[in-house]
Amino acid sequence: PSGYSSQRDRAIARALGQEVIKWTIDSRDGFQDSTLNTVIKRVENNAQSGDIILMHVYGKHTITALETLLPYYIGQGYELVTVSDMLLEGKTAIDTDGIQHLVQE
């Protein structure tokens, strides 16, 4: 909840052969006081290539915001991909914050 994960959480995931993958931008679409405009602007003003944008199935403005944001980013040349598609290939390591990096050999 709220994007929280501890070193312990990440260690448990790694022991199970998994990694914790977190979002980088919270659209805050799930907050009752968020307006459609604030959700859209929060994403438009902060998103960059490689970001994972958190949106919720229960957000009051989620669908309408996506109807605006998806065509906007596609028009800007972004490609929408799954998290699996974002993972680096080759020899990599995950740092203590859960960020994947290529390993120099």
PDB file of C-alpha atoms in Angstrom, residues 9-103:
ATOM      1  CA  ASP A   9      10.115  -7.240   1.468  1.00  0.00           C
ATOM      2  CA  ARG A  10      12.650  -7.104  -1.362  1.00  0.00           C
ATOM      3  CA  ALA A  11      14.817  -9.779   0.277  1.00  0.00           C
ATOM      4  CA  ILE A  12      11.836 -12.113   0.625  1.00  0.00           C
ATOM      5  CA  ALA A  13      10.857 -11.539  -3.008  1.00  0.00           C
ATOM      6  CA  ARG A  14      14.435 -12.230  -4.159  1.00  0.00           C
ATOM      7  CA  ALA A  15      14.596 -15.407  -2.046  1.00  0.00           C
ATOM      8  CA  LEU A  16      11.515 -16.537  -3.983  1.00  0.00           C
ATOM      9  CA  GLY A  17      13.167 -15.677  -7.317  1.00  0.00           C
ATOM     10  CA  GLN A  18      11.118 -12.502  -7.808  1.00  0.00           C
ATOM     11  CA  GLU A  19      11.708  -8.752  -7.716  1.00  0.00           C
ATOM     12  CA  VAL A  20       9.587  -5.901  -6.380  1.00  0.00           C
ATOM     13  CA  ILE A  21       8.665  -3.536  -9.209  1.00  0.00           C
ATOM     14  CA  LYS A  22       7.274  -0.184  -8.220  1.00  0.00           C
ATOM     15  CA  TRP A  23       5.584   2.672 -10.010  1.00  0.00           C
ATOM     16  CA  THR A  24       7.467   5.934 -10.524  1.00  0.00           C
ATOM     17  CA  ILE A  25       4.536   8.359 -10.886  1.00  0.00           C
ATOM     18  CA  ASP A  26       1.369   8.322  -8.806  1.00  0.00           C
ATOM     19  CA  SER A  27      -1.447   9.867 -10.842  1.00  0.00           C
ATOM     20  CA  ARG A  28      -3.427  10.141  -7.582  1.00  0.00           C
ATOM     21  CA  ASP A  29      -6.517   9.160  -9.564  1.00  0.00           C
ATOM     22  CA  GLY A  30      -7.740   7.131  -6.611  1.00  0.00           C
ATOM     23  CA  PHE A  31      -7.985  10.124  -4.278  1.00  0.00           C
ATOM     24  CA  GLN A  32     -11.472  11.523  -3.718  1.00  0.00           C
ATOM     25  CA  ASP A  33     -10.272  15.139  -3.983  1.00  0.00           C
ATOM     26  CA  SER A  34      -8.487  14.644  -7.334  1.00  0.00           C
ATOM     27  CA  THR A  35     -10.100  16.268 -10.336  1.00  0.00           C
ATOM     28  CA  LEU A  36      -9.802  15.060 -13.912  1.00  0.00           C
ATOM     29  CA  ASN A  37      -7.569  18.032 -14.719  1.00  0.00           C
ATOM     30  CA  THR A  38      -5.208  17.430 -11.785  1.00  0.00           C
ATOM     31  CA  VAL A  39      -4.833  13.746 -12.671  1.00  0.00           C
ATOM     32  CA  ILE A  40      -4.017  14.550 -16.309  1.00  0.00           C
ATOM     33  CA  LYS A  41      -1.632  17.401 -15.445  1.00  0.00           C
ATOM     34  CA  ARG A  42       0.163  15.374 -12.766  1.00  0.00           C
ATOM     35  CA  VAL A  43       0.973  12.706 -15.352  1.00  0.00           C
ATOM     36  CA  GLU A  44       1.659  15.046 -18.301  1.00  0.00           C
ATOM     37  CA  ASN A  45       3.970  17.275 -16.251  1.00  0.00           C
ATOM     38  CA  ASN A  46       6.018  14.464 -14.728  1.00  0.00           C
ATOM     39  CA  ALA A  47       6.138  11.404 -16.997  1.00  0.00           C
ATOM     40  CA  GLN A  48       9.291  10.532 -18.899  1.00  0.00           C
ATOM     41  CA  SER A  49      10.397   7.579 -20.958  1.00  0.00           C
ATOM     42  CA  GLY A  50      10.650   4.469 -18.793  1.00  0.00           C
ATOM     43  CA  ASP A  51       8.229   5.624 -16.111  1.00  0.00           C
ATOM     44  CA  ILE A  52       5.565   3.378 -14.665  1.00  0.00           C
ATOM     45  CA  ILE A  53       2.396   5.366 -14.001  1.00  0.00           C
ATOM     46  CA  LEU A  54       0.151   4.215 -11.168  1.00  0.00           C
ATOM     47  CA  MET A  55      -3.569   4.340 -11.905  1.00  0.00           C
ATOM     48  CA  HIS A  56      -6.393   2.551 -10.134  1.00  0.00           C
ATOM     49  CA  VAL A  57      -9.407   0.614 -11.380  1.00  0.00           C
ATOM     50  CA  TYR A  58     -11.637   2.445  -8.892  1.00  0.00           C
ATOM     51  CA  GLY A  59     -10.482   6.019  -9.629  1.00  0.00           C
ATOM     52  CA  LYS A  60     -13.344   8.399 -10.359  1.00  0.00           C
ATOM     53  CA  HIS A  61     -11.465   9.943 -13.328  1.00  0.00           C
ATOM     54  CA  THR A  62      -9.242   7.032 -14.385  1.00  0.00           C
ATOM     55  CA  ILE A  63     -10.987   6.040 -17.624  1.00  0.00           C
ATOM     56  CA  THR A  64     -11.493   9.606 -18.822  1.00  0.00           C
ATOM     57  CA  ALA A  65      -7.897  10.506 -17.928  1.00  0.00           C
ATOM     58  CA  LEU A  66      -6.610   7.504 -19.893  1.00  0.00           C
ATOM     59  CA  GLU A  67      -8.755   8.511 -22.876  1.00  0.00           C
ATOM     60  CA  THR A  68      -6.777  11.772 -22.881  1.00  0.00           C
ATOM     61  CA  LEU A  69      -3.339  10.549 -21.787  1.00  0.00           C
ATOM     62  CA  LEU A  70      -2.943   7.504 -24.035  1.00  0.00           C
ATOM     63  CA  PRO A  71      -3.466   9.344 -27.346  1.00  0.00           C
ATOM     64  CA  TYR A  72      -1.297  12.215 -26.036  1.00  0.00           C
ATOM     65  CA  TYR A  73       1.698   9.966 -25.304  1.00  0.00           C
ATOM     66  CA  ILE A  74       1.268   7.882 -28.443  1.00  0.00           C
ATOM     67  CA  GLY A  75       1.199  11.154 -30.407  1.00  0.00           C
ATOM     68  CA  GLN A  76       4.452  12.156 -28.678  1.00  0.00           C
ATOM     69  CA  GLY A  77       6.060   8.954 -30.017  1.00  0.00           C
ATOM     70  CA  TYR A  78       5.926   6.936 -26.813  1.00  0.00           C
ATOM     71  CA  GLU A  79       5.319   3.214 -26.963  1.00  0.00           C
ATOM     72  CA  LEU A  80       3.131   1.676 -24.273  1.00  0.00           C
ATOM     73  CA  VAL A  81       4.614  -1.609 -23.085  1.00  0.00           C
ATOM     74  CA  THR A  82       4.285  -4.143 -20.310  1.00  0.00           C
ATOM     75  CA  VAL A  83       6.657  -4.155 -17.352  1.00  0.00           C
ATOM     76  CA  SER A  84       8.217  -7.338 -18.753  1.00  0.00           C
ATOM     77  CA  ASP A  85       9.041  -5.483 -21.962  1.00  0.00           C
ATOM     78  CA  MET A  86      10.769  -2.736 -19.947  1.00  0.00           C
ATOM     79  CA  LEU A  87      13.232  -5.062 -18.243  1.00  0.00           C
ATOM     80  CA  LEU A  88      16.810  -4.839 -19.436  1.00  0.00           C
ATOM     81  CA  GLU A  89      18.253  -7.828 -21.239  1.00  0.00           C
ATOM     82  CA  GLY A  90      21.698  -9.257 -20.670  1.00  0.00           C
ATOM     83  CA  LYS A  91      23.757  -9.331 -17.482  1.00  0.00           C
ATOM     84  CA  THR A  92      21.928  -7.177 -14.952  1.00  0.00           C
ATOM     85  CA  ALA A  93      21.801  -6.511 -11.245  1.00  0.00           C
ATOM     86  CA  ILE A  94      19.070  -5.072  -9.047  1.00  0.00           C
ATOM     87  CA  ASP A  95      20.238  -2.491  -6.498  1.00  0.00           C
ATOM     88  CA  THR A  96      18.902  -2.151  -2.953  1.00  0.00           C
ATOM     89  CA  ASP A  97      16.181   0.242  -4.181  1.00  0.00           C
ATOM     90  CA  GLY A  98      14.947  -2.336  -6.692  1.00  0.00           C
ATOM     91  CA  ILE A  99      16.363  -0.535  -9.748  1.00  0.00           C
ATOM     92  CA  GLN A 100      17.756  -2.719 -12.512  1.00  0.00           C
ATOM     93  CA  HIS A 101      21.141  -1.828 -14.033  1.00  0.00           C
ATOM     94  CA  LEU A 102      23.297  -3.402 -16.720  1.00  0.00           C
ATOM     95  CA  VAL A 103      26.456  -4.957 -15.286  1.00  0.00           C
TER      96      VAL A 103
END
